[in-house]
PDB file of C-alpha atoms in Angstrom:
ATOM      1  CA  UNK I1290      23.732 -11.466  16.907  1.00  0.00           C
ATOM      2  CA  UNK I1291      25.322  -7.997  15.836  1.00  0.00           C
ATOM      3  CA  UNK I1292      23.659  -5.253  17.533  1.00  0.00           C
ATOM      4  CA  UNK I1293      23.814  -1.742  16.169  1.00  0.00           C
ATOM      5  CA  UNK I1294      23.378   1.472  17.923  1.00  0.00           C
ATOM      6  CA  UNK I1295      22.792   4.597  16.627  1.00  0.00           C
ATOM      7  CA  UNK I1296      22.922   8.098  18.056  1.00  0.00           C
ATOM      8  CA  UNK I1297      21.331  10.804  18.374  1.00  0.00           C
ATOM      9  CA  UNK I1298      17.407   9.828  17.386  1.00  0.00           C
ATOM     10  CA  UNK I1299      16.972  13.309  16.219  1.00  0.00           C
ATOM     11  CA  UNK I1300      19.434  15.945  15.253  1.00  0.00           C
ATOM     12  CA  UNK I1301      18.395  19.685  14.334  1.00  0.00           C
ATOM     13  CA  UNK I1302      21.046  22.047  12.809  1.00  0.00           C
ATOM     14  CA  UNK I1303      21.109  25.197  10.820  1.00  0.00           C
ATOM     15  CA  UNK I1304      21.461  25.500   7.172  1.00  0.00           C
ATOM     16  CA  UNK I1305      25.000  25.417   6.096  1.00  0.00           C
ATOM     17  CA  UNK I1306      26.183  23.791   9.523  1.00  0.00           C
ATOM     18  CA  UNK I1307      27.583  20.169   9.758  1.00  0.00           C
ATOM     19  CA  UNK I1308      25.765  16.861  10.999  1.00  0.00           C
ATOM     20  CA  UNK I1309      27.157  14.118  12.371  1.00  0.00           C
ATOM     21  CA  UNK I1310      25.630  10.910  13.155  1.00  0.00           C
ATOM     22  CA  UNK I1311      27.356   7.884  15.077  1.00  0.00           C
ATOM     23  CA  UNK I1312      26.775   4.228  15.128  1.00  0.00           C
ATOM     24  CA  UNK I1313      28.165   1.246  16.978  1.00  0.00           C
ATOM     25  CA  UNK I1314      28.557  -2.229  16.274  1.00  0.00           C
ATOM     26  CA  UNK I1315      29.265  -5.290  18.701  1.00  0.00           C
ATOM     27  CA  UNK I1316      30.126  -8.295  16.075  1.00  0.00           C
ATOM     28  CA  UNK I1317      34.080  -7.641  15.234  1.00  0.00           C
ATOM     29  CA  UNK I1318      33.268  -9.835  12.054  1.00  0.00           C
ATOM     30  CA  UNK I1319      30.917  -6.964  10.323  1.00  0.00           C
ATOM     31  CA  UNK I1320      32.784  -5.924   7.512  1.00  0.00           C
ATOM     32  CA  UNK I1321      30.546  -3.843   5.375  1.00  0.00           C
ATOM     33  CA  UNK I1322      28.669  -0.842   6.640  1.00  0.00           C
ATOM     34  CA  UNK I1323      25.961   1.487   4.428  1.00  0.00           C
ATOM     35  CA  UNK I1324      24.041   4.300   5.402  1.00  0.00           C
ATOM     36  CA  UNK I1325      20.790   4.829   4.275  1.00  0.00           C
ATOM     37  CA  UNK I1326      18.120   8.188   3.735  1.00  0.00           C
ATOM     38  CA  UNK I1327      14.481   7.824   4.321  1.00  0.00           C
ATOM     39  CA  UNK I1328      12.834  10.558   3.038  1.00  0.00           C
ATOM     40  CA  UNK I1329       9.155  11.062   4.466  1.00  0.00           C
ATOM     41  CA  UNK I1330       6.795   8.357   3.115  1.00  0.00           C
ATOM     42  CA  UNK I1331       9.806   7.334   0.586  1.00  0.00           C
ATOM     43  CA  UNK I1332      11.897   4.010   0.590  1.00  0.00           C
ATOM     44  CA  UNK I1333      15.354   3.974   2.083  1.00  0.00           C
ATOM     45  CA  UNK I1334      17.798   5.047  -0.486  1.00  0.00           C
ATOM     46  CA  UNK I1335      21.912   4.189  -0.276  1.00  0.00           C
ATOM     47  CA  UNK I1336      23.859   7.480   0.235  1.00  0.00           C
ATOM     48  CA  UNK I1337      27.350   5.905   1.293  1.00  0.00           C
ATOM     49  CA  UNK I1338      28.848   2.815   2.190  1.00  0.00           C
ATOM     50  CA  UNK I1339      31.974   1.452   3.476  1.00  0.00           C
ATOM     51  CA  UNK I1340      34.009  -1.721   4.172  1.00  0.00           C
ATOM     52  CA  UNK I1341      36.169  -2.419   6.761  1.00  0.00           C
ATOM     53  CA  UNK I1342      39.251  -2.571   4.697  1.00  0.00           C
ATOM     54  CA  UNK I1343      38.985   1.412   4.404  1.00  0.00           C
ATOM     55  CA  UNK I1344      38.971   4.104   6.950  1.00  0.00           C
ATOM     56  CA  UNK I1345      37.156   7.187   5.521  1.00  0.00           C
ATOM     57  CA  UNK I1346      35.142   7.592   2.551  1.00  0.00           C
ATOM     58  CA  UNK I1347      33.894  10.826   0.653  1.00  0.00           C
ATOM     59  CA  UNK I1348      31.423  11.574  -1.817  1.00  0.00           C
ATOM     60  CA  UNK I1349      30.881  15.635  -2.407  1.00  0.00           C
ATOM     61  CA  UNK I1350      29.163  16.745   0.959  1.00  0.00           C
ATOM     62  CA  UNK I1351      29.135  13.270   2.621  1.00  0.00           C
ATOM     63  CA  UNK I1352      31.719  11.305   4.267  1.00  0.00           C
ATOM     64  CA  UNK I1353      31.817   8.284   6.251  1.00  0.00           C
ATOM     65  CA  UNK I1354      34.577   7.054   8.869  1.00  0.00           C
ATOM     66  CA  UNK I1355      35.019   3.558  10.351  1.00  0.00           C
ATOM     67  CA  UNK I1356      36.906   2.629  13.621  1.00  0.00           C
ATOM     68  CA  UNK I1357      37.162  -0.867  13.909  1.00  0.00           C
ATOM     69  CA  UNK I1358      39.071  -1.351  16.997  1.00  0.00           C
ATOM     70  CA  UNK I1359      36.444   0.898  18.845  1.00  0.00           C
ATOM     71  CA  UNK I1360      33.617  -0.532  16.913  1.00  0.00           C
ATOM     72  CA  UNK I1361      32.370   2.606  15.768  1.00  0.00           C
ATOM     73  CA  UNK I1362      31.160   4.588  12.168  1.00  0.00           C
ATOM     74  CA  UNK I1363      30.144   7.890  11.538  1.00  0.00           C
ATOM     75  CA  UNK I1364      28.073   9.754   9.071  1.00  0.00           C
ATOM     76  CA  UNK I1365      29.324  13.457   8.102  1.00  0.00           C
ATOM     77  CA  UNK I1366      27.297  15.744   6.400  1.00  0.00           C
ATOM     78  CA  UNK I1367      29.306  19.288   5.683  1.00  0.00           C
ATOM     79  CA  UNK I1368      27.126  22.462   4.638  1.00  0.00           C
ATOM     80  CA  UNK I1369      23.671  20.857   5.239  1.00  0.00           C
ATOM     81  CA  UNK I1370      21.100  22.248   2.932  1.00  0.00           C
ATOM     82  CA  UNK I1371      17.088  21.618   3.803  1.00  0.00           C
ATOM     83  CA  UNK I1372      16.625  18.712   1.409  1.00  0.00           C
ATOM     84  CA  UNK I1373      19.049  16.871   3.559  1.00  0.00           C
ATOM     85  CA  UNK I1374      16.250  16.378   6.150  1.00  0.00           C
ATOM     86  CA  UNK I1375      15.503  12.806   6.341  1.00  0.00           C
ATOM     87  CA  UNK I1376      15.815   9.941   8.464  1.00  0.00           C
ATOM     88  CA  UNK I1377      19.112   8.278   8.092  1.00  0.00           C
ATOM     89  CA  UNK I1378      19.785   4.562   8.842  1.00  0.00           C
ATOM     90  CA  UNK I1379      23.192   2.981   9.466  1.00  0.00           C
ATOM     91  CA  UNK I1380      23.729  -0.783   8.874  1.00  0.00           C
ATOM     92  CA  UNK I1381      26.083  -3.609   9.594  1.00  0.00           C
ATOM     93  CA  UNK I1382      26.440  -6.603   7.550  1.00  0.00           C
ATOM     94  CA  UNK I1383      29.023  -9.520   7.215  1.00  0.00           C
ATOM     95  CA  UNK I1384      30.141 -11.500   3.564  1.00  0.00           C
ATOM     96  CA  UNK I1385      29.572 -14.770   4.994  1.00  0.00           C
ATOM     97  CA  UNK I1386      26.494 -14.512   7.056  1.00  0.00           C
ATOM     98  CA  UNK I1387      24.928 -11.840   4.792  1.00  0.00           C
ATOM     99  CA  UNK I1388      22.295 -10.570   7.471  1.00  0.00           C
ATOM    100  CA  UNK I1389      21.668  -6.855   7.581  1.00  0.00           C
ATOM    101  CA  UNK I1390      21.570  -4.946  10.975  1.00  0.00           C
ATOM    102  CA  UNK I1391      19.893  -1.634  11.143  1.00  0.00           C
ATOM    103  CA  UNK I1392      20.451   0.899  13.797  1.00  0.00           C
ATOM    104  CA  UNK I1393      17.187   2.817  15.072  1.00  0.00           C
ATOM    105  CA  UNK I1394      17.524   5.950  12.751  1.00  0.00           C
ATOM    106  CA  UNK I1395      18.393   9.493  13.358  1.00  0.00           C
ATOM    107  CA  UNK I1396      15.601  12.078  12.281  1.00  0.00           C
ATOM    108  CA  UNK I1397      17.517  15.053  10.635  1.00  0.00           C
ATOM    109  CA  UNK I1398      15.967  18.292  10.689  1.00  0.00           C
ATOM    110  CA  UNK I1399      17.897  21.348   8.712  1.00  0.00           C
ATOM    111  CA  UNK I1400      16.534  24.887   9.535  1.00  0.00           C
ATOM    112  CA  UNK I1401      16.369  27.123   6.554  1.00  0.00           C
TER     113      UNK I1401
ATOM    114  CA  UNK F 510      13.717   0.800 -15.245  1.00  0.00           C
ATOM    115  CA  UNK F 511      15.788  -1.085 -12.477  1.00  0.00           C
ATOM    116  CA  UNK F 512      13.619  -1.447  -9.525  1.00  0.00           C
ATOM    117  CA  UNK F 513      11.970  -3.495  -7.183  1.00  0.00           C
ATOM    118  CA  UNK F 514       8.227  -3.948  -7.265  1.00  0.00           C
ATOM    119  CA  UNK F 515       6.107  -5.173  -4.086  1.00  0.00           C
ATOM    120  CA  UNK F 516       2.378  -5.618  -3.841  1.00  0.00           C
ATOM    121  CA  UNK F 517      -0.013  -4.805  -2.131  1.00  0.00           C
ATOM    122  CA  UNK F 518       0.934  -1.094  -1.224  1.00  0.00           C
ATOM    123  CA  UNK F 519      -1.649  -1.105   1.517  1.00  0.00           C
ATOM    124  CA  UNK F 520      -3.700  -3.859   2.786  1.00  0.00           C
ATOM    125  CA  UNK F 521      -6.081  -4.048   5.958  1.00  0.00           C
ATOM    126  CA  UNK F 522      -6.736  -7.518   6.985  1.00  0.00           C
ATOM    127  CA  UNK F 523      -8.270  -9.180  10.177  1.00  0.00           C
ATOM    128  CA  UNK F 524      -6.448 -12.060  12.663  1.00  0.00           C
ATOM    129  CA  UNK F 525      -5.859 -15.266  11.048  1.00  0.00           C
ATOM    130  CA  UNK F 526      -6.992 -14.206   7.483  1.00  0.00           C
ATOM    131  CA  UNK F 527      -3.592 -15.687   5.352  1.00  0.00           C
ATOM    132  CA  UNK F 528      -1.930 -13.073   3.122  1.00  0.00           C
ATOM    133  CA  UNK F 529       0.771 -12.700   0.759  1.00  0.00           C
ATOM    134  CA  UNK F 530       3.009  -9.730  -0.020  1.00  0.00           C
ATOM    135  CA  UNK F 531       4.607 -10.084  -3.653  1.00  0.00           C
ATOM    136  CA  UNK F 532       7.997  -8.916  -4.221  1.00  0.00           C
ATOM    137  CA  UNK F 533       9.778  -8.849  -7.684  1.00  0.00           C
ATOM    138  CA  UNK F 534      13.040  -7.315  -8.986  1.00  0.00           C
ATOM    139  CA  UNK F 535      14.353  -7.177 -12.625  1.00  0.00           C
ATOM    140  CA  UNK F 536      17.794  -6.541 -11.752  1.00  0.00           C
ATOM    141  CA  UNK F 537      19.033  -9.993 -12.022  1.00  0.00           C
ATOM    142  CA  UNK F 538      19.962  -9.825  -8.140  1.00  0.00           C
ATOM    143  CA  UNK F 539      21.028 -12.753  -6.175  1.00  0.00           C
ATOM    144  CA  UNK F 540      20.382 -11.805  -3.043  1.00  0.00           C
ATOM    145  CA  UNK F 541      16.476 -10.773  -1.844  1.00  0.00           C
ATOM    146  CA  UNK F 542      15.216  -9.906   1.694  1.00  0.00           C
ATOM    147  CA  UNK F 543      12.257  -8.508   3.796  1.00  0.00           C
ATOM    148  CA  UNK F 544      12.359  -5.966   6.514  1.00  0.00           C
ATOM    149  CA  UNK F 545       9.691  -4.761   8.918  1.00  0.00           C
ATOM    150  CA  UNK F 546      10.005  -0.958   9.968  1.00  0.00           C
ATOM    151  CA  UNK F 547       8.466  -0.007  13.055  1.00  0.00           C
ATOM    152  CA  UNK F 548       8.944   3.634  14.925  1.00  0.00           C
ATOM    153  CA  UNK F 549      12.051   3.663  16.947  1.00  0.00           C
ATOM    154  CA  UNK F 550      13.195   0.165  16.133  1.00  0.00           C
ATOM    155  CA  UNK F 551      14.829   0.872  12.552  1.00  0.00           C
ATOM    156  CA  UNK F 552      14.740  -1.898   9.973  1.00  0.00           C
ATOM    157  CA  UNK F 553      14.502  -5.164  10.983  1.00  0.00           C
ATOM    158  CA  UNK F 554      15.473  -8.305   8.993  1.00  0.00           C
ATOM    159  CA  UNK F 555      12.879 -10.797   8.438  1.00  0.00           C
ATOM    160  CA  UNK F 556      13.954 -13.500   6.017  1.00  0.00           C
ATOM    161  CA  UNK F 557      16.765 -13.270   3.128  1.00  0.00           C
ATOM    162  CA  UNK F 558      17.666 -15.254   0.325  1.00  0.00           C
ATOM    163  CA  UNK F 559      21.050 -16.024  -1.287  1.00  0.00           C
ATOM    164  CA  UNK F 560      19.944 -17.543  -4.517  1.00  0.00           C
ATOM    165  CA  UNK F 561      17.007 -19.729  -5.616  1.00  0.00           C
ATOM    166  CA  UNK F 562      15.552 -22.153  -3.334  1.00  0.00           C
ATOM    167  CA  UNK F 563      18.148 -20.868  -0.786  1.00  0.00           C
ATOM    168  CA  UNK F 564      16.299 -18.754   2.358  1.00  0.00           C
ATOM    169  CA  UNK F 565      17.440 -17.889   5.902  1.00  0.00           C
ATOM    170  CA  UNK F 566      15.975 -16.503   8.563  1.00  0.00           C
ATOM    171  CA  UNK F 567      16.739 -12.768   9.734  1.00  0.00           C
ATOM    172  CA  UNK F 568      16.443 -10.823  13.062  1.00  0.00           C
ATOM    173  CA  UNK F 569      12.368 -11.240  13.427  1.00  0.00           C
ATOM    174  CA  UNK F 570      11.130 -14.241  11.545  1.00  0.00           C
ATOM    175  CA  UNK F 571       8.661 -15.646  13.569  1.00  0.00           C
ATOM    176  CA  UNK F 572       4.993 -15.730  12.320  1.00  0.00           C
ATOM    177  CA  UNK F 573       6.407 -15.335   8.707  1.00  0.00           C
ATOM    178  CA  UNK F 574       7.342 -17.634   5.729  1.00  0.00           C
ATOM    179  CA  UNK F 575       9.169 -16.907   2.341  1.00  0.00           C
ATOM    180  CA  UNK F 576      10.023 -18.736  -0.556  1.00  0.00           C
ATOM    181  CA  UNK F 577      12.447 -18.317  -3.716  1.00  0.00           C
ATOM    182  CA  UNK F 578      11.131 -20.568  -6.691  1.00  0.00           C
ATOM    183  CA  UNK F 579      12.399 -17.969  -9.019  1.00  0.00           C
ATOM    184  CA  UNK F 580      15.380 -15.583  -8.973  1.00  0.00           C
ATOM    185  CA  UNK F 581      13.257 -12.564  -9.765  1.00  0.00           C
ATOM    186  CA  UNK F 582      10.337 -13.140  -6.954  1.00  0.00           C
ATOM    187  CA  UNK F 583      10.362 -13.668  -3.223  1.00  0.00           C
ATOM    188  CA  UNK F 584       6.947 -13.321  -1.241  1.00  0.00           C
ATOM    189  CA  UNK F 585       6.457 -12.926   2.170  1.00  0.00           C
ATOM    190  CA  UNK F 586       3.359 -14.991   3.610  1.00  0.00           C
ATOM    191  CA  UNK F 587       1.698 -14.384   6.974  1.00  0.00           C
ATOM    192  CA  UNK F 588      -0.013 -17.628   7.531  1.00  0.00           C
ATOM    193  CA  UNK F 589      -1.947 -16.450  10.517  1.00  0.00           C
ATOM    194  CA  UNK F 590      -1.405 -12.626  11.032  1.00  0.00           C
ATOM    195  CA  UNK F 591      -1.849 -10.863  14.324  1.00  0.00           C
ATOM    196  CA  UNK F 592      -2.083  -7.172  15.123  1.00  0.00           C
ATOM    197  CA  UNK F 593       1.601  -7.471  16.338  1.00  0.00           C
ATOM    198  CA  UNK F 594       2.276  -7.729  12.338  1.00  0.00           C
ATOM    199  CA  UNK F 595       1.105  -4.434  11.667  1.00  0.00           C
ATOM    200  CA  UNK F 596       3.818  -2.461  10.192  1.00  0.00           C
ATOM    201  CA  UNK F 597       5.540  -1.493   7.297  1.00  0.00           C
ATOM    202  CA  UNK F 598       7.391  -3.815   5.284  1.00  0.00           C
ATOM    203  CA  UNK F 599      10.105  -3.694   2.803  1.00  0.00           C
ATOM    204  CA  UNK F 600      11.473  -5.806   0.302  1.00  0.00           C
ATOM    205  CA  UNK F 601      15.346  -4.990  -1.010  1.00  0.00           C
ATOM    206  CA  UNK F 602      17.556  -6.976  -3.545  1.00  0.00           C
ATOM    207  CA  UNK F 603      20.824  -6.663  -4.142  1.00  0.00           C
ATOM    208  CA  UNK F 604      23.715  -7.802  -6.445  1.00  0.00           C
ATOM    209  CA  UNK F 605      24.880 -10.156  -3.678  1.00  0.00           C
ATOM    210  CA  UNK F 606      24.645 -10.509  -0.209  1.00  0.00           C
ATOM    211  CA  UNK F 607      26.923  -7.811   1.917  1.00  0.00           C
ATOM    212  CA  UNK F 608      26.222  -4.760  -1.020  1.00  0.00           C
ATOM    213  CA  UNK F 609      24.112  -1.979  -2.010  1.00  0.00           C
ATOM    214  CA  UNK F 610      20.469  -2.902  -1.233  1.00  0.00           C
ATOM    215  CA  UNK F 611      17.862  -1.534  -3.738  1.00  0.00           C
ATOM    216  CA  UNK F 612      14.438  -1.055  -1.824  1.00  0.00           C
ATOM    217  CA  UNK F 613      10.837  -1.377  -3.098  1.00  0.00           C
ATOM    218  CA  UNK F 614       8.524   1.330  -2.215  1.00  0.00           C
ATOM    219  CA  UNK F 615       7.103  -0.557   1.009  1.00  0.00           C
ATOM    220  CA  UNK F 616       3.837  -2.257   1.717  1.00  0.00           C
ATOM    221  CA  UNK F 617       1.706  -0.824   4.784  1.00  0.00           C
ATOM    222  CA  UNK F 618      -0.188  -3.621   6.672  1.00  0.00           C
ATOM    223  CA  UNK F 619      -2.723  -3.152   9.270  1.00  0.00           C
ATOM    224  CA  UNK F 620      -3.925  -6.317  11.016  1.00  0.00           C
ATOM    225  CA  UNK F 621      -7.320  -5.667  13.025  1.00  0.00           C
TER     226      UNK F 621
END
C-alpha cells in the first residue's frame, strides 16, 4: 500500500516568515494530494489540493508544489500569521482505489 | 447547512460492549469514510464506501464493521471494543472518491 511521510513534525516560525512542510509518497499511482488544516479541538479542513497533472497551485498565501518524478509534494505558507498555527496534514489518494493515506502531521506554531 | 454529523461526540465504554457511532451527511455525497486519529500517527482510514451497499477496507479495518444501506448514513460498529480502540474518530464524505473530504466534528471514544 501507499506510505506517506511528512516532515517536520513540528515547525516554529516568526510571524511574517514563510513555512514549508514536505511530504513524500511511495505509490506512483497516487494522483490526488490534498492538504488539511486542523486547529486545536476542531475537525480537519481542506486548505488546498493538487492533482498529478499540475505541478503547482496557489491560493493567496498558500501554495502546493508537486514533483511526480521524486514523489514528493510541499506546502508553502508565506507571510505567516498567528491564526496559521495549527496541525497540517498531507494526504495521497488515487482515483481507482479511492483510499486516503495521511501523513503524521506537522504542528505549526507562528510566534507573534 | 451542508454538513457531516456524527454521534456521539464523546463516549466512555467498557471492553466488549458493542457500540455504534453514527454518521450522516446531507450533501448527497457518493463517498463516505471513517478515520481514527492517534497522536503521532495522523489520520488512518478504517473503512470507506463508494456508494450504497459498496464498502471496502481502509488501512486499519480490524475490529470494526460498517454498513451503507442508505446514501446519507455510514455507521461505524465496534462489535467488541478493546482498549486499543480508544481514539478520536472522524467520519468524512466527498462527492466522489479522490476529492475534497468534508469531516464531521469527531467522536472521542474511550474503552476501559
